[in-house]
PDB file of C-alpha atoms in Angstrom:
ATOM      1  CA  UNK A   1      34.443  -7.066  17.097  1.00  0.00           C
ATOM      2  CA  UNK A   2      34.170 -10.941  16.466  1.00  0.00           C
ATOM      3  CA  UNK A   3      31.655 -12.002  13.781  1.00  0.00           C
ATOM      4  CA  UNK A   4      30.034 -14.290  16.513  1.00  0.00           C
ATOM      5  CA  UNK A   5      29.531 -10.953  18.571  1.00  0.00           C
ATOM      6  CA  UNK A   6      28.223  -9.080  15.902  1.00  0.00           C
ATOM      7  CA  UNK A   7      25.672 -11.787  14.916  1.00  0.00           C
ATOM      8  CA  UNK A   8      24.497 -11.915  18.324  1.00  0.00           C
ATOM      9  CA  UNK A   9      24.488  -8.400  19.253  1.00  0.00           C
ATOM     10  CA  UNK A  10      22.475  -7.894  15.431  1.00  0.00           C
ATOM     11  CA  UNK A  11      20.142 -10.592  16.292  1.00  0.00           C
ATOM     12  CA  UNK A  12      18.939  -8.931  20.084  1.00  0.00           C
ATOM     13  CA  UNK A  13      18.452  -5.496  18.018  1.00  0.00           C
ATOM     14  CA  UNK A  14      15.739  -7.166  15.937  1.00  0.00           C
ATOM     15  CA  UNK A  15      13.885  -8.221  19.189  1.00  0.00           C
ATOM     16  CA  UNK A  16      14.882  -4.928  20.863  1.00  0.00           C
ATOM     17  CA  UNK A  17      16.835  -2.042  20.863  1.00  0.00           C
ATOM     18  CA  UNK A  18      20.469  -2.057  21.894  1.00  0.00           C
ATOM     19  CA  UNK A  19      22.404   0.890  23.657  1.00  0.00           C
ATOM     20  CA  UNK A  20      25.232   2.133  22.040  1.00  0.00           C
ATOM     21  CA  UNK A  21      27.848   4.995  22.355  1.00  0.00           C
ATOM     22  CA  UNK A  22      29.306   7.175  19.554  1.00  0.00           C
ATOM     23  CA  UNK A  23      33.092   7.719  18.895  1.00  0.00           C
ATOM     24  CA  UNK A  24      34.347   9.734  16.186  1.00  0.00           C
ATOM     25  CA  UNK A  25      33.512  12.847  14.812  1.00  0.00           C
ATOM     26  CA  UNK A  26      32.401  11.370  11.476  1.00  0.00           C
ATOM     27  CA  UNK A  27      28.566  12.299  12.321  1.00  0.00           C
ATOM     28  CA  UNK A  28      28.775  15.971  14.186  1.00  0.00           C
ATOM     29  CA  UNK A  29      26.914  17.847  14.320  1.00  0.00           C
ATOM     30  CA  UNK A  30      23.574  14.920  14.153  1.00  0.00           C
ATOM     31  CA  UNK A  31      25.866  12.530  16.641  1.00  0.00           C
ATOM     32  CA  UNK A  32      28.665  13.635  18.483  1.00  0.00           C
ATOM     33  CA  UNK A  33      31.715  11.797  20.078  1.00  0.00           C
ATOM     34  CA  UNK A  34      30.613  10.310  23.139  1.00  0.00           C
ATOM     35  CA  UNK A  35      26.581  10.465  22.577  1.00  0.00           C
ATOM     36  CA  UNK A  36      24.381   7.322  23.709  1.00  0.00           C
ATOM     37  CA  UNK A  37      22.382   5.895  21.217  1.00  0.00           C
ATOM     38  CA  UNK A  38      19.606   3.228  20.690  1.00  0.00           C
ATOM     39  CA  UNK A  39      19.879   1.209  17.983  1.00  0.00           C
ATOM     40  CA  UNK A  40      16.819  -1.130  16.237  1.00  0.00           C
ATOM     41  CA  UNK A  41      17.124  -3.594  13.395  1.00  0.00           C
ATOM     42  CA  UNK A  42      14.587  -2.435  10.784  1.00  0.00           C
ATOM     43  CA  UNK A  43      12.744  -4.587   7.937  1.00  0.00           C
ATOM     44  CA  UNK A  44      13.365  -1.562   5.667  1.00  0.00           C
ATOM     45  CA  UNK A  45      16.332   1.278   5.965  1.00  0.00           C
ATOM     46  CA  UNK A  46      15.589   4.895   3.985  1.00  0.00           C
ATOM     47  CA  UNK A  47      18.138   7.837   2.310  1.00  0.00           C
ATOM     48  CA  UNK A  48      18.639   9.858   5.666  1.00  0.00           C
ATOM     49  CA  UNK A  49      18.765   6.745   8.380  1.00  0.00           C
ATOM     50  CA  UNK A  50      21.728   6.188  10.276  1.00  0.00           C
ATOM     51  CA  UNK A  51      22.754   2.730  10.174  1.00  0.00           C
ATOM     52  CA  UNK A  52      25.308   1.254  12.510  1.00  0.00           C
ATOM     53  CA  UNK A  53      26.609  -1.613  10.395  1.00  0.00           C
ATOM     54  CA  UNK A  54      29.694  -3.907  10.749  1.00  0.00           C
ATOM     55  CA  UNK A  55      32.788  -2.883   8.367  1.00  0.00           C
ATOM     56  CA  UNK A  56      35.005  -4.945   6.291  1.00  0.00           C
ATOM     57  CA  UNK A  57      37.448  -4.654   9.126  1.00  0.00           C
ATOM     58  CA  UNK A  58      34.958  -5.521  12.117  1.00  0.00           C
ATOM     59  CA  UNK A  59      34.930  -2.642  13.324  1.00  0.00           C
ATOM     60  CA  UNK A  60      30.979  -0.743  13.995  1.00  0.00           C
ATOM     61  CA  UNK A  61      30.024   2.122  12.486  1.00  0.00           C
ATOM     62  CA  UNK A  62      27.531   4.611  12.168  1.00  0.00           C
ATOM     63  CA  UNK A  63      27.059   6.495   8.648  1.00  0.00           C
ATOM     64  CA  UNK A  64      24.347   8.461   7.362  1.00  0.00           C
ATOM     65  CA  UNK A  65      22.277   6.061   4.217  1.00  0.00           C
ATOM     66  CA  UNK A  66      22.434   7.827   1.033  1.00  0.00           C
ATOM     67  CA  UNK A  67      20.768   5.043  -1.443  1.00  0.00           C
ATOM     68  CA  UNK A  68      20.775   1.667  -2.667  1.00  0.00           C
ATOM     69  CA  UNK A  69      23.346  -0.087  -5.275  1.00  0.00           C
ATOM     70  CA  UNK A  70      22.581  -3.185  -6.192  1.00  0.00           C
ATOM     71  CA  UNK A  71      22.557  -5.840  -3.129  1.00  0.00           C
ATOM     72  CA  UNK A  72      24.554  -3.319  -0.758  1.00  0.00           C
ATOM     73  CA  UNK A  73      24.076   0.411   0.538  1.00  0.00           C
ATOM     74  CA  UNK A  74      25.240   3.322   0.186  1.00  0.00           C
ATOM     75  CA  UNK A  75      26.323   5.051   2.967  1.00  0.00           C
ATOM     76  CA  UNK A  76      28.802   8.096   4.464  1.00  0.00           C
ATOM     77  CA  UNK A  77      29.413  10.174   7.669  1.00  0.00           C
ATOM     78  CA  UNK A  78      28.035  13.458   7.700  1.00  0.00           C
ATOM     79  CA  UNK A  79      31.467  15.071   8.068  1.00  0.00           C
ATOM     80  CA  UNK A  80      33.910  12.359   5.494  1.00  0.00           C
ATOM     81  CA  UNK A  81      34.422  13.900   2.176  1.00  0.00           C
ATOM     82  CA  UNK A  82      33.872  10.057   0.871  1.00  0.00           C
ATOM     83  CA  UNK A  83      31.238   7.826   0.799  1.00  0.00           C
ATOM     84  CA  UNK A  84      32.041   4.673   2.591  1.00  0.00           C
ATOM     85  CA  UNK A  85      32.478   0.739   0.537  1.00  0.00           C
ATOM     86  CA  UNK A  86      29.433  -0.650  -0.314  1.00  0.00           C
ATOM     87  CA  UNK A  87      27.235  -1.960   3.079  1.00  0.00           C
ATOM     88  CA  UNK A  88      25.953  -5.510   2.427  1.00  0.00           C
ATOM     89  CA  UNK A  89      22.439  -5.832   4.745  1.00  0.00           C
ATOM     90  CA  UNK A  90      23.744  -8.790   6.463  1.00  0.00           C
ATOM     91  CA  UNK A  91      26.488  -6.299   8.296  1.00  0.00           C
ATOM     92  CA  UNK A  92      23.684  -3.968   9.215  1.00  0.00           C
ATOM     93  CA  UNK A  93      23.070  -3.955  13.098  1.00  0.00           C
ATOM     94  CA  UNK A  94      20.192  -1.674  12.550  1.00  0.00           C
ATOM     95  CA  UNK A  95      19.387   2.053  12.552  1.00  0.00           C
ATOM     96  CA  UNK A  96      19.958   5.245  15.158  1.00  0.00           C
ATOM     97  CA  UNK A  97      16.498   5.072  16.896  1.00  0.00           C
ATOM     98  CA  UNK A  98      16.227   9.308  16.006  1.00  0.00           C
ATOM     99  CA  UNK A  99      13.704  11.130  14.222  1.00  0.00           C
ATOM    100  CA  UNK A 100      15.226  12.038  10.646  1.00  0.00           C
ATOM    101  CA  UNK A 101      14.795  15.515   9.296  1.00  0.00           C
ATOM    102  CA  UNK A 102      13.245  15.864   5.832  1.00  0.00           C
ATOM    103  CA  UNK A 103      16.452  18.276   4.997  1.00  0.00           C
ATOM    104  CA  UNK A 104      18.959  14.942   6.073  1.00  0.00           C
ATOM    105  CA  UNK A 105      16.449  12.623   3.607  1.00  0.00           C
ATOM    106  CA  UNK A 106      16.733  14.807   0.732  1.00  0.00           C
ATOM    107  CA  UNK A 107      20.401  15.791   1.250  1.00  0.00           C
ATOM    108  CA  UNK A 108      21.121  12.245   1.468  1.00  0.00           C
ATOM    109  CA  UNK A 109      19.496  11.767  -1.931  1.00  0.00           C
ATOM    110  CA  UNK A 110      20.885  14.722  -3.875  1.00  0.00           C
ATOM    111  CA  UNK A 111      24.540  13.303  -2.887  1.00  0.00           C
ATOM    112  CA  UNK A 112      23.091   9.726  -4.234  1.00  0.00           C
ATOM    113  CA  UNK A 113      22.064  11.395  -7.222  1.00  0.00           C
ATOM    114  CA  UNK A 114      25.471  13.215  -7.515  1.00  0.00           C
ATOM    115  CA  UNK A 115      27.670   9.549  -7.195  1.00  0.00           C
ATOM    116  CA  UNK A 116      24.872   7.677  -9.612  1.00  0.00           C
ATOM    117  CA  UNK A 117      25.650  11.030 -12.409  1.00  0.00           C
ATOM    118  CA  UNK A 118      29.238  11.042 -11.601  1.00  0.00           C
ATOM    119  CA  UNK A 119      29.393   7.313 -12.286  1.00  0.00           C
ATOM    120  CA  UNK A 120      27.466   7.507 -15.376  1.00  0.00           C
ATOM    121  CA  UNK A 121      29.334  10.195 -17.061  1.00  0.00           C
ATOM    122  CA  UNK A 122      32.694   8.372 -16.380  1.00  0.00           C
ATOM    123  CA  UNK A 123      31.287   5.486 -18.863  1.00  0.00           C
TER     124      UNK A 123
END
């Protein structure tokens, strides 16, 4: 996807939500491959959201938020044993328009917590 594309499809999903369909298996079981989604540009994302951002390669994608770092987020698939590079807001299209579970927030924080540990014992 085209950076003009993206910019336009980012800027109807803050007036309104935009339909979108899953590939991949990154999210099963929360999303799986071929599931229709609605997605809504946010003023504030949470640990446990499901953002459908832009990657470095242009390609969309939709990964579970796990914290913040600095000017980006954190984020990785439900199913990836890695968490993903870090997501800068302006590539954020918005967030999954789906009621999160308390159990996905707070699993979404305890693997935050692990990376932040992990990083600060390798100092």
């Amino acid at each position: 996807m085209n950076l003009s594309t993206f910019e336009a499809l980012r800027d109807v999903s803050r007036g309104a939500a935009v339909p979108l369909r899953i590939r991949g298996a990154c999210m099963v079981p929360a999303l799986d491959d071929g599931s229709a989604v609605m997605v809504r540009a946010r003023r504030f994302y949470w640990p446990g959201d499901v953002l459908v951002f832009r990657t470095k390669a242009g390609d969309l994608t939709a990964h579970r938020m796990l914290g913040w770092r600095r000017a980006a987020l954190v984020t990785k698939g439900d199913g990836c044993e890695v968490h993903d590079a870090p997501v800068t807001p302006q590539s954020i299209l918005g967030a999954v328009d789906l009621p999160v579970r308390v159990r996905d927030r707070v699993r979404a924080l305890r693997h935050f917590a692990n990376l932040v540990v992990r990083r600060v014992l390798q100092r």
